[in-house]
mmCIF file of C-alpha atoms and ligand atoms in Angstrom:
data_model
loop_
_atom_site.group_PDB
_atom_site.id
_atom_site.type_symbol
_atom_site.label_atom_id
_atom_site.label_comp_id
_atom_site.label_asym_id
_atom_site.label_seq_id
_atom_site.Cartn_x
_atom_site.Cartn_y
_atom_site.Cartn_z
ATOM 1 C CA MET A 298 -33.185 -51.215 77.842
ATOM 2 C CA PRO A 299 -36.585 -49.663 76.933
ATOM 3 C CA ILE A 300 -38.427 -48.238 79.952
ATOM 4 C CA ARG A 301 -41.316 -50.612 79.446
ATOM 5 C CA GLU A 302 -39.024 -53.603 79.951
ATOM 6 C CA ARG A 303 -37.054 -51.970 82.731
ATOM 7 C CA VAL A 304 -40.093 -51.425 84.968
ATOM 8 C CA VAL A 305 -41.253 -55.012 84.401
ATOM 9 C CA GLU A 306 -37.833 -56.425 85.218
ATOM 10 C CA GLU A 307 -37.427 -54.235 88.310
ATOM 11 C CA PHE A 308 -40.905 -55.165 89.518
ATOM 12 C CA ASP A 309 -39.901 -58.792 89.324
ATOM 13 C CA ARG A 310 -36.637 -58.127 91.145
ATOM 14 C CA ARG A 311 -38.141 -56.066 93.959
ATOM 15 C CA PHE A 312 -41.454 -57.824 94.537
ATOM 16 C CA GLY A 313 -40.526 -61.331 93.387
ATOM 17 C CA ALA A 314 -43.470 -61.581 90.969
ATOM 18 C CA ARG A 315 -44.579 -60.613 87.477
ATOM 19 C CA PRO A 316 -46.605 -57.381 87.383
ATOM 20 C CA ALA A 317 -50.227 -57.801 86.311
ATOM 21 C CA VAL A 318 -50.314 -54.840 83.892
ATOM 22 C CA LEU A 319 -48.458 -51.809 82.611
ATOM 23 C CA VAL A 320 -49.666 -48.235 82.547
ATOM 24 C CA ARG A 321 -48.266 -45.646 80.137
ATOM 25 C CA ALA A 322 -49.074 -41.929 80.303
ATOM 26 C CA PRO A 323 -47.412 -39.492 77.857
ATOM 27 C CA GLY A 324 -46.087 -35.955 78.084
ATOM 28 C CA ARG A 325 -47.420 -33.373 75.657
ATOM 29 C CA VAL A 326 -46.533 -30.495 73.414
ATOM 30 C CA ASN A 327 -49.017 -27.814 72.419
ATOM 31 C CA LEU A 328 -48.939 -26.911 68.708
ATOM 32 C CA ILE A 329 -51.007 -23.751 69.169
ATOM 33 C CA GLY A 330 -53.595 -22.288 71.586
ATOM 34 C CA GLU A 331 -51.426 -20.937 74.392
ATOM 35 C CA HIS A 332 -52.907 -19.416 77.538
ATOM 36 C CA THR A 333 -56.347 -20.082 76.111
ATOM 37 C CA ASP A 334 -57.392 -23.095 78.233
ATOM 38 C CA TYR A 335 -58.220 -21.072 81.355
ATOM 39 C CA ASN A 336 -60.190 -18.672 79.146
ATOM 40 C CA ASP A 337 -62.532 -21.531 78.136
ATOM 41 C CA GLY A 338 -60.975 -21.449 74.650
ATOM 42 C CA TYR A 339 -59.416 -23.965 72.271
ATOM 43 C CA VAL A 340 -56.013 -25.666 72.411
ATOM 44 C CA LEU A 341 -54.322 -27.981 69.897
ATOM 45 C CA PRO A 342 -51.880 -30.216 71.787
ATOM 46 C CA MET A 343 -50.530 -33.685 71.006
ATOM 47 C CA ALA A 344 -49.350 -36.474 73.300
ATOM 48 C CA ILE A 345 -45.672 -37.255 72.607
ATOM 49 C CA ASP A 346 -43.478 -40.340 72.529
ATOM 50 C CA ARG A 347 -42.078 -39.694 75.993
ATOM 51 C CA ALA A 348 -43.987 -41.068 78.926
ATOM 52 C CA VAL A 349 -44.282 -42.285 82.485
ATOM 53 C CA TRP A 350 -44.577 -46.068 82.819
ATOM 54 C CA ILE A 351 -45.794 -48.041 85.834
ATOM 55 C CA ALA A 352 -45.658 -51.834 86.143
ATOM 56 C CA LEU A 353 -48.129 -52.844 88.848
ATOM 57 C CA ASP A 354 -50.360 -55.392 90.483
ATOM 58 C CA ALA A 355 -53.240 -54.991 92.918
ATOM 59 C CA THR A 356 -52.748 -55.601 96.648
ATOM 60 C CA SER A 357 -55.251 -56.440 99.319
ATOM 61 C CA ASP A 358 -54.420 -53.936 102.059
ATOM 62 C CA THR A 359 -54.915 -50.146 101.866
ATOM 63 C CA VAL A 360 -51.323 -49.111 101.142
ATOM 64 C CA VAL A 361 -50.049 -47.900 97.775
ATOM 65 C CA ASP A 362 -46.376 -48.835 97.499
ATOM 66 C CA VAL A 363 -44.331 -47.422 94.611
ATOM 67 C CA VAL A 364 -40.688 -47.576 93.579
ATOM 68 C CA ALA A 365 -39.595 -44.578 91.462
ATOM 69 C CA LEU A 366 -36.553 -45.763 89.519
ATOM 70 C CA ASP A 367 -35.560 -42.318 88.246
ATOM 71 C CA MET A 368 -35.378 -40.953 91.821
ATOM 72 C CA ASN A 369 -34.043 -44.187 93.242
ATOM 73 C CA GLU A 370 -36.712 -43.884 95.944
ATOM 74 C CA ARG A 371 -39.572 -45.926 97.308
ATOM 75 C CA GLY A 372 -42.708 -44.278 98.699
ATOM 76 C CA CYS A 373 -45.899 -45.502 100.395
ATOM 77 C CA PHE A 374 -49.166 -43.987 101.469
ATOM 78 C CA ASP A 375 -52.332 -45.274 103.081
ATOM 79 C CA LEU A 376 -55.569 -44.762 101.169
ATOM 80 C CA ASN A 377 -57.310 -44.131 104.480
ATOM 81 C CA GLY A 378 -56.405 -40.724 105.755
ATOM 82 C CA LEU A 379 -55.483 -38.672 102.703
ATOM 83 C CA ARG A 380 -56.299 -35.197 103.920
ATOM 84 C CA GLU A 381 -53.630 -32.724 102.998
ATOM 85 C CA ARG A 382 -50.424 -32.383 101.074
ATOM 86 C CA GLY A 383 -47.223 -33.565 102.684
ATOM 87 C CA ASP A 384 -43.686 -32.971 101.505
ATOM 88 C CA GLN A 385 -42.938 -36.260 99.786
ATOM 89 C CA GLY A 386 -41.971 -34.821 96.390
ATOM 90 C CA TRP A 387 -43.098 -36.995 93.478
ATOM 91 C CA LEU A 388 -45.331 -39.090 95.774
ATOM 92 C CA GLU A 389 -47.565 -36.061 96.378
ATOM 93 C CA TYR A 390 -48.782 -36.287 92.761
ATOM 94 C CA LEU A 391 -49.929 -39.854 93.385
ATOM 95 C CA LYS A 392 -51.482 -38.975 96.743
ATOM 96 C CA GLY A 393 -53.238 -35.924 95.301
ATOM 97 C CA THR A 394 -54.701 -37.987 92.472
ATOM 98 C CA ALA A 395 -55.931 -40.642 94.921
ATOM 99 C CA TRP A 396 -57.438 -37.893 97.075
ATOM 100 C CA ALA A 397 -59.229 -36.336 94.068
ATOM 101 C CA LEU A 398 -60.579 -39.740 92.952
ATOM 102 C CA GLN A 399 -61.888 -40.432 96.455
ATOM 103 C CA GLY A 400 -63.428 -36.961 96.580
ATOM 104 C CA ALA A 401 -65.381 -37.835 93.411
ATOM 105 C CA GLY A 402 -66.827 -40.847 95.221
ATOM 106 C CA HIS A 403 -64.598 -43.604 93.828
ATOM 107 C CA THR A 404 -63.693 -46.491 96.114
ATOM 108 C CA LEU A 405 -59.996 -47.152 95.576
ATOM 109 C CA ARG A 406 -58.079 -50.402 95.766
ATOM 110 C CA SER A 407 -54.417 -50.450 96.662
ATOM 111 C CA TRP A 408 -51.579 -51.517 94.362
ATOM 112 C CA ARG A 409 -47.822 -51.763 94.272
ATOM 113 C CA GLY A 410 -45.724 -50.697 91.351
ATOM 114 C CA VAL A 411 -42.433 -49.736 89.782
ATOM 115 C CA MET A 412 -42.354 -46.462 87.897
ATOM 116 C CA ALA A 413 -39.944 -44.786 85.455
ATOM 117 C CA GLY A 414 -40.170 -42.268 82.651
ATOM 118 C CA ASP A 415 -38.348 -40.184 80.070
ATOM 119 C CA ILE A 416 -40.262 -36.883 80.137
ATOM 120 C CA PRO A 417 -37.758 -34.233 81.245
ATOM 121 C CA VAL A 418 -38.997 -32.728 84.515
ATOM 122 C CA GLY A 419 -39.596 -28.978 84.604
ATOM 123 C CA ALA A 420 -39.180 -28.513 80.844
ATOM 124 C CA GLY A 421 -42.832 -27.679 80.196
ATOM 125 C CA LEU A 422 -43.686 -31.068 78.673
ATOM 126 C CA SER A 423 -46.190 -31.942 81.413
ATOM 127 C CA SER A 424 -44.364 -34.605 83.350
ATOM 128 C CA SER A 425 -46.656 -33.853 86.288
ATOM 129 C CA ALA A 426 -49.880 -34.334 84.307
ATOM 130 C CA ALA A 427 -48.418 -37.620 83.050
ATOM 131 C CA LEU A 428 -47.753 -38.722 86.621
ATOM 132 C CA GLU A 429 -51.315 -37.839 87.599
ATOM 133 C CA MET A 430 -52.902 -39.609 84.640
ATOM 134 C CA ALA A 431 -50.663 -42.680 85.054
ATOM 135 C CA THR A 432 -51.802 -42.825 88.671
ATOM 136 C CA ALA A 433 -55.449 -42.407 87.679
ATOM 137 C CA ARG A 434 -55.047 -45.249 85.152
ATOM 138 C CA ALA A 435 -53.460 -47.445 87.808
ATOM 139 C CA PHE A 436 -56.341 -46.850 90.239
ATOM 140 C CA ALA A 437 -58.917 -47.261 87.463
ATOM 141 C CA TRP A 438 -57.432 -50.651 86.615
ATOM 142 C CA ALA A 439 -57.009 -51.824 90.234
ATOM 143 C CA GLY A 440 -60.509 -50.760 91.258
ATOM 144 C CA ALA A 441 -62.271 -51.536 87.935
ATOM 145 C CA LEU A 442 -63.332 -47.878 87.529
ATOM 146 C CA ALA A 443 -64.643 -46.769 84.136
ATOM 147 C CA TRP A 444 -62.135 -44.641 82.187
ATOM 148 C CA ASP A 445 -63.812 -41.409 81.162
ATOM 149 C CA ALA A 446 -60.916 -39.302 79.839
ATOM 150 C CA ALA A 447 -62.546 -35.923 80.519
ATOM 151 C CA ALA A 448 -63.676 -36.840 84.043
ATOM 152 C CA MET A 449 -60.245 -38.260 84.881
ATOM 153 C CA ALA A 450 -58.517 -35.190 83.448
ATOM 154 C CA ARG A 451 -60.668 -32.937 85.651
ATOM 155 C CA LEU A 452 -59.662 -34.960 88.698
ATOM 156 C CA GLY A 453 -55.985 -34.762 87.712
ATOM 157 C CA GLN A 454 -56.353 -31.008 87.370
ATOM 158 C CA LYS A 455 -58.004 -30.884 90.783
ATOM 159 C CA ALA A 456 -55.041 -32.772 92.272
ATOM 160 C CA GLU A 457 -52.642 -30.305 90.627
ATOM 161 C CA ASN A 458 -54.643 -27.215 91.703
ATOM 162 C CA GLN A 459 -55.706 -28.207 95.201
ATOM 163 C CA TRP A 460 -53.203 -30.804 96.392
ATOM 164 C CA VAL A 461 -49.957 -29.885 94.646
ATOM 165 C CA GLY A 462 -50.955 -26.191 94.619
ATOM 166 C CA VAL A 463 -50.277 -25.277 90.980
ATOM 167 C CA ASN A 464 -52.998 -23.220 89.322
ATOM 168 C CA CYS A 465 -52.994 -24.816 85.832
ATOM 169 C CA GLY A 466 -55.778 -25.108 83.257
ATOM 170 C CA ILE A 467 -57.190 -28.359 81.855
ATOM 171 C CA MET A 468 -55.035 -28.783 78.726
ATOM 172 C CA ASP A 469 -52.208 -30.931 80.086
ATOM 173 C CA GLN A 470 -54.273 -33.557 81.891
ATOM 174 C CA MET A 471 -56.800 -33.707 79.062
ATOM 175 C CA ILE A 472 -54.311 -34.369 76.258
ATOM 176 C CA CYS A 473 -52.484 -36.853 78.461
ATOM 177 C CA ALA A 474 -55.767 -38.694 79.090
ATOM 178 C CA ALA A 475 -57.201 -38.514 75.577
ATOM 179 C CA GLY A 476 -54.308 -38.223 73.076
ATOM 180 C CA ARG A 477 -54.325 -40.211 69.809
ATOM 181 C CA GLN A 478 -51.538 -41.633 67.741
ATOM 182 C CA ASP A 479 -50.534 -39.441 64.758
ATOM 183 C CA HIS A 480 -53.008 -36.723 65.775
ATOM 184 C CA ALA A 481 -53.263 -33.531 67.725
ATOM 185 C CA LEU A 482 -56.560 -32.793 69.488
ATOM 186 C CA LEU A 483 -58.581 -29.642 68.929
ATOM 187 C CA LEU A 484 -59.869 -29.429 72.449
ATOM 188 C CA ASP A 485 -62.699 -27.177 73.564
ATOM 189 C CA CYS A 486 -61.673 -26.327 77.114
ATOM 190 C CA ARG A 487 -65.213 -25.287 78.038
ATOM 191 C CA SER A 488 -67.085 -28.465 77.066
ATOM 192 C CA LEU A 489 -64.048 -30.766 77.019
ATOM 193 C CA GLN A 490 -65.213 -32.093 73.678
ATOM 194 C CA TYR A 491 -62.501 -32.651 71.131
ATOM 195 C CA GLN A 492 -61.857 -33.408 67.487
ATOM 196 C CA LEU A 493 -58.855 -35.223 66.096
ATOM 197 C CA ALA A 494 -56.552 -33.162 63.901
ATOM 198 C CA PRO A 495 -54.221 -35.303 61.741
ATOM 199 C CA LEU A 496 -50.586 -34.257 61.516
ATOM 200 C CA PRO A 497 -49.960 -33.133 57.920
ATOM 201 C CA SER A 498 -48.044 -35.807 56.034
ATOM 202 C CA GLY A 499 -44.485 -34.801 55.277
ATOM 203 C CA ALA A 500 -44.291 -32.581 58.382
ATOM 204 C CA THR A 501 -42.675 -33.409 61.716
ATOM 205 C CA VAL A 502 -42.955 -31.776 65.114
ATOM 206 C CA VAL A 503 -39.675 -30.870 66.790
ATOM 207 C CA ILE A 504 -39.434 -29.749 70.411
ATOM 208 C CA LEU A 505 -36.590 -27.339 71.173
ATOM 209 C CA ASP A 506 -35.806 -27.034 74.873
ATOM 210 C CA THR A 507 -33.951 -23.779 75.558
ATOM 211 C CA GLY A 508 -32.418 -25.278 78.697
ATOM 212 C CA THR A 509 -33.597 -22.207 80.619
ATOM 213 C CA ARG A 510 -36.079 -22.210 83.506
ATOM 214 C CA ARG A 511 -37.480 -19.239 85.343
ATOM 215 C CA GLY A 512 -38.574 -19.345 88.931
ATOM 216 C CA LEU A 513 -41.265 -16.703 88.604
ATOM 217 C CA VAL A 514 -43.446 -18.698 86.215
ATOM 218 C CA ASP A 515 -46.133 -19.386 88.813
ATOM 219 C CA SER A 516 -46.661 -15.789 89.877
ATOM 220 C CA ALA A 517 -46.549 -14.491 86.289
ATOM 221 C CA TYR A 518 -49.025 -17.211 85.260
ATOM 222 C CA ASN A 519 -51.437 -16.234 88.024
ATOM 223 C CA GLU A 520 -51.082 -12.574 87.112
ATOM 224 C CA ARG A 521 -51.960 -13.333 83.460
ATOM 225 C CA ARG A 522 -54.984 -15.333 84.562
ATOM 226 C CA ALA A 523 -56.193 -12.452 86.727
ATOM 227 C CA GLN A 524 -55.743 -10.000 83.820
ATOM 228 C CA CYS A 525 -57.784 -12.254 81.531
ATOM 229 C CA GLU A 526 -60.562 -12.532 84.120
ATOM 230 C CA GLU A 527 -60.572 -8.779 84.541
ATOM 231 C CA ALA A 528 -60.870 -8.309 80.758
ATOM 232 C CA ALA A 529 -63.792 -10.757 80.584
ATOM 233 C CA ARG A 530 -65.520 -8.919 83.451
ATOM 234 C CA ARG A 531 -65.152 -5.570 81.719
ATOM 235 C CA PHE A 532 -66.399 -7.070 78.454
ATOM 236 C CA GLY A 533 -69.428 -8.426 80.337
ATOM 237 C CA VAL A 534 -68.800 -12.050 79.300
ATOM 238 C CA LYS A 535 -68.169 -15.245 81.234
ATOM 239 C CA ALA A 536 -64.758 -15.814 79.648
ATOM 240 C CA LEU A 537 -62.690 -14.320 76.821
ATOM 241 C CA ARG A 538 -63.792 -17.280 74.711
ATOM 242 C CA ASP A 539 -67.157 -15.496 74.369
ATOM 243 C CA VAL A 540 -65.686 -12.638 72.322
ATOM 244 C CA ASP A 541 -64.567 -12.932 68.705
ATOM 245 C CA PRO A 542 -61.862 -10.809 67.067
ATOM 246 C CA VAL A 543 -64.397 -8.499 65.373
ATOM 247 C CA GLN A 544 -66.440 -7.815 68.515
ATOM 248 C CA MET A 545 -63.210 -7.298 70.394
ATOM 249 C CA GLN A 546 -62.332 -4.177 68.390
ATOM 250 C CA ASP A 547 -65.324 -2.325 69.893
ATOM 251 C CA LEU A 548 -64.662 -3.607 73.388
ATOM 252 C CA LEU A 549 -60.924 -2.978 73.706
ATOM 253 C CA PRO A 550 -61.292 0.726 74.654
ATOM 254 C CA ARG A 551 -62.868 -0.437 77.915
ATOM 255 C CA LEU A 552 -59.469 -1.762 79.018
ATOM 256 C CA ASP A 553 -56.195 -0.224 80.077
ATOM 257 C CA ALA A 554 -53.327 -0.766 77.621
ATOM 258 C CA VAL A 555 -51.792 -3.815 79.319
ATOM 259 C CA THR A 556 -55.068 -5.655 79.901
ATOM 260 C CA ALA A 557 -56.071 -4.872 76.307
ATOM 261 C CA ARG A 558 -52.935 -6.565 74.987
ATOM 262 C CA ARG A 559 -53.584 -9.628 77.144
ATOM 263 C CA ALA A 560 -57.168 -9.870 75.876
ATOM 264 C CA ARG A 561 -56.066 -9.365 72.269
ATOM 265 C CA HIS A 562 -53.655 -12.274 72.527
ATOM 266 C CA VAL A 563 -56.274 -14.627 73.929
ATOM 267 C CA VAL A 564 -59.055 -13.696 71.507
ATOM 268 C CA THR A 565 -56.846 -13.857 68.413
ATOM 269 C CA GLU A 566 -55.094 -17.021 69.641
ATOM 270 C CA ILE A 567 -58.400 -18.841 70.017
ATOM 271 C CA ALA A 568 -59.278 -17.903 66.417
ATOM 272 C CA ARG A 569 -55.826 -19.027 65.202
ATOM 273 C CA THR A 570 -56.226 -22.354 66.968
ATOM 274 C CA VAL A 571 -59.502 -23.149 65.233
ATOM 275 C CA GLU A 572 -57.932 -22.107 61.924
ATOM 276 C CA ALA A 573 -54.895 -24.284 62.610
ATOM 277 C CA ALA A 574 -57.088 -27.365 63.092
ATOM 278 C CA ALA A 575 -58.790 -26.599 59.778
ATOM 279 C CA ALA A 576 -55.372 -26.314 58.123
ATOM 280 C CA MET A 577 -54.449 -29.723 59.528
ATOM 281 C CA HIS A 578 -57.617 -31.265 58.139
ATOM 282 C CA ALA A 579 -56.761 -29.741 54.779
ATOM 283 C CA GLY A 580 -53.225 -31.185 55.036
ATOM 284 C CA ASP A 581 -51.887 -27.637 54.733
ATOM 285 C CA ALA A 582 -48.649 -27.708 56.718
ATOM 286 C CA ALA A 583 -47.566 -24.293 55.410
ATOM 287 C CA ALA A 584 -50.727 -22.634 56.768
ATOM 288 C CA LEU A 585 -50.304 -24.367 60.125
ATOM 289 C CA GLY A 586 -46.705 -23.135 60.272
ATOM 290 C CA ARG A 587 -47.726 -19.542 59.528
ATOM 291 C CA LEU A 588 -50.279 -19.618 62.336
ATOM 292 C CA MET A 589 -47.588 -20.882 64.717
ATOM 293 C CA ASP A 590 -45.377 -17.938 63.753
ATOM 294 C CA LEU A 591 -48.217 -15.507 64.431
ATOM 295 C CA SER A 592 -48.900 -17.188 67.757
ATOM 296 C CA HIS A 593 -45.316 -16.605 68.847
ATOM 297 C CA ARG A 594 -45.449 -12.948 67.963
ATOM 298 C CA SER A 595 -48.669 -12.529 69.912
ATOM 299 C CA LEU A 596 -47.241 -14.338 72.953
ATOM 300 C CA ARG A 597 -44.108 -12.213 72.807
ATOM 301 C CA GLU A 598 -45.648 -8.808 72.184
ATOM 302 C CA ASP A 599 -49.165 -8.941 73.612
ATOM 303 C CA PHE A 600 -49.133 -11.616 76.292
ATOM 304 C CA GLU A 601 -45.457 -11.022 77.163
ATOM 305 C CA VAL A 602 -44.641 -14.536 78.309
ATOM 306 C CA SER A 603 -41.701 -15.252 76.012
ATOM 307 C CA SER A 604 -38.057 -14.758 77.023
ATOM 308 C CA PRO A 605 -34.833 -13.823 75.215
ATOM 309 C CA ALA A 606 -33.828 -17.510 75.108
ATOM 310 C CA LEU A 607 -37.193 -18.554 73.634
ATOM 311 C CA ASP A 608 -37.101 -15.709 71.115
ATOM 312 C CA THR A 609 -33.599 -16.699 70.024
ATOM 313 C CA MET A 610 -34.568 -20.359 69.696
ATOM 314 C CA VAL A 611 -37.622 -19.460 67.599
ATOM 315 C CA GLU A 612 -35.574 -17.088 65.453
ATOM 316 C CA LYS A 613 -32.868 -19.705 64.802
ATOM 317 C CA ALA A 614 -35.491 -22.342 64.017
ATOM 318 C CA ARG A 615 -37.232 -19.963 61.648
ATOM 319 C CA GLN A 616 -34.016 -19.288 59.725
ATOM 320 C CA HIS A 617 -33.665 -22.939 58.739
ATOM 321 C CA ARG A 618 -35.029 -23.838 55.309
ATOM 322 C CA GLY A 619 -36.728 -26.963 56.697
ATOM 323 C CA CYS A 620 -38.851 -24.907 59.121
ATOM 324 C CA LEU A 621 -42.539 -24.281 58.406
ATOM 325 C CA GLY A 622 -43.295 -22.446 61.646
ATOM 326 C CA ALA A 623 -42.083 -22.100 65.225
ATOM 327 C CA ARG A 624 -43.237 -20.705 68.536
ATOM 328 C CA MET A 625 -42.768 -20.951 72.268
ATOM 329 C CA THR A 626 -44.981 -23.617 73.828
ATOM 330 C CA GLY A 627 -46.408 -24.090 77.320
ATOM 331 C CA ALA A 628 -46.568 -21.453 80.025
ATOM 332 C CA GLY A 629 -43.491 -19.539 78.781
ATOM 333 C CA PHE A 630 -40.629 -17.584 80.400
ATOM 334 C CA GLY A 631 -38.276 -20.454 79.525
ATOM 335 C CA GLY A 632 -38.711 -24.116 78.732
ATOM 336 C CA CYS A 633 -39.482 -25.210 75.183
ATOM 337 C CA ALA A 634 -40.277 -23.976 71.715
ATOM 338 C CA VAL A 635 -42.040 -26.158 69.158
ATOM 339 C CA ALA A 636 -41.377 -26.183 65.417
ATOM 340 C CA LEU A 637 -43.187 -27.691 62.462
ATOM 341 C CA VAL A 638 -40.557 -29.010 60.093
ATOM 342 C CA ASP A 639 -40.320 -30.615 56.684
ATOM 343 C CA ALA A 640 -39.935 -34.291 57.680
ATOM 344 C CA ALA A 641 -37.147 -34.937 55.166
ATOM 345 C CA ARG A 642 -35.074 -32.207 56.809
ATOM 346 C CA ALA A 643 -35.952 -32.857 60.453
ATOM 347 C CA GLU A 644 -32.608 -34.308 61.522
ATOM 348 C CA CYS A 645 -30.518 -31.567 59.950
ATOM 349 C CA PHE A 646 -32.979 -28.964 61.234
ATOM 350 C CA ALA A 647 -32.504 -30.314 64.772
ATOM 351 C CA ALA A 648 -28.704 -30.288 64.567
ATOM 352 C CA ASP A 649 -28.388 -26.906 62.832
ATOM 353 C CA THR A 650 -30.872 -25.134 65.097
ATOM 354 C CA ALA A 651 -29.188 -26.507 68.220
ATOM 355 C CA SER A 652 -25.771 -25.266 67.099
ATOM 356 C CA ALA A 653 -27.083 -21.867 66.016
ATOM 357 C CA TYR A 654 -28.792 -21.515 69.396
ATOM 358 C CA ILE A 655 -25.646 -22.536 71.315
ATOM 359 C CA ALA A 656 -23.546 -20.076 69.316
ATOM 360 C CA ALA A 657 -26.002 -17.257 70.071
ATOM 361 C CA THR A 658 -26.683 -17.919 73.757
ATOM 362 C CA GLY A 659 -24.109 -20.305 75.186
ATOM 363 C CA ASN A 660 -27.029 -22.310 76.695
ATOM 364 C CA GLU A 661 -27.221 -26.069 76.299
ATOM 365 C CA PRO A 662 -30.439 -26.974 74.446
ATOM 366 C CA ALA A 663 -32.163 -30.354 74.088
ATOM 367 C CA VAL A 664 -33.943 -31.259 70.866
ATOM 368 C CA TYR A 665 -36.632 -33.928 70.428
ATOM 369 C CA VAL A 666 -37.968 -34.964 67.046
ATOM 370 C CA CYS A 667 -41.275 -36.410 68.163
ATOM 371 C CA ARG A 668 -44.282 -38.431 67.153
ATOM 372 C CA ALA A 669 -47.877 -38.077 68.340
ATOM 373 C CA THR A 670 -48.874 -41.027 70.524
ATOM 374 C CA ALA A 671 -51.932 -42.343 72.344
ATOM 375 C CA GLY A 672 -53.004 -40.949 75.714
ATOM 376 C CA ALA A 673 -52.854 -42.825 79.029
ATOM 377 C CA LEU A 674 -53.328 -46.574 78.531
ATOM 378 C CA VAL A 675 -53.293 -49.856 80.389
ATOM 379 C CA GLU A 676 -51.397 -52.567 78.509
ATOM 380 C CA PRO A 677 -50.735 -56.234 79.078
ATOM 381 C CA VAL A 678 -47.227 -57.004 80.296
HETATM 382 C C1 LIG B 42 -49.306 -24.471 81.453
HETATM 383 C C2 LIG B 42 -50.615 -24.901 82.092
HETATM 384 C C3 LIG B 42 -51.694 -25.137 81.033
HETATM 385 C C4 LIG B 42 -51.806 -23.953 80.087
HETATM 386 C C5 LIG B 42 -50.431 -23.541 79.572
HETATM 387 C C6 LIG B 42 -50.470 -22.279 78.745
HETATM 388 O O1 LIG B 42 -48.769 -25.518 80.691
HETATM 389 O O2 LIG B 42 -50.414 -26.101 82.824
HETATM 390 O O3 LIG B 42 -52.926 -25.416 81.654
HETATM 391 O O4 LIG B 42 -52.467 -22.883 80.697
HETATM 392 O O5 LIG B 42 -49.517 -23.333 80.637
HETATM 393 O O6 LIG B 42 -51.164 -22.505 77.566
#
């Protein structure tokens, strides 16, 4: 049964009533613009056809009461007295979002709901941002708060940074809040303004999960952020976004070799991202694919956030005749690659790449041929 119907039916079964509305918040994949968001640069993500759904209605006390079907758990929290993170797993994302909304001055109304989703957790497809934006949508509906995608994304990021304790940039929450069907978003992570970038006709996006996860992602991520900040400081700019590839050539000698490679990735990646959006507007799938290939090389050699599994997946993808470009996506060190593929060959690309990857690594991959969908929405039941 589709998730949408499952949460409605379970709501009915558990609470003995029809839910008032449904909330849907998608996961995301980033086409290009990796490790640029926290450098005030550009990213080019799309919201995907995997999402978190909540069926809900408003209640008149101060308790939020949620059944999480995927965990087979039920959790509650009181809107009065949200002060610091507890250890309630998935519920902390909801509590943190409520806390961030209250901190921004919103008066929240309580609700009860049934939640389920199909975004794989921990794969780098932003299941946590989806949970935060679904929660924000639920509170916005229950309390009649205006939905400003950028403001809500900032609050979701605040929940992630300060409540959950993960030091992410703005990309994931923003694309989850503002995504559009059939489009990626060229998002300026400094102003939070964005332009729609249409997916080239005849091309499909395929997500290739390596099935590998690495525990050190958080510390490596924080180390990369610190190196980028150090490079910006030595360049005398607010963020690496303020340097273009030509200016960078004169400035690089100010940095040690490692920091210079980090800066070179970010500065060239921001330029590639803007170029990629232009290629999409021109309907030039081949150019977009080439930029994705270059992005992977830069992430592997200069930013050093790829992994043997990701490199193998990208290499196998690249060897297929249906492939226009491929790269690791998300924070790195494991998780997923993304490929741009000739739509007519997408299914055979998916099957062939998965078997080539299994033969080379012995790991069990997961492959998703995906569509670009709308960002977080409230829908009638
Ligand atoms: C993670 C973070 C994002 C972004 C990417 C790298 O997904 O959550 O904010 O920094 O890594 O591009």
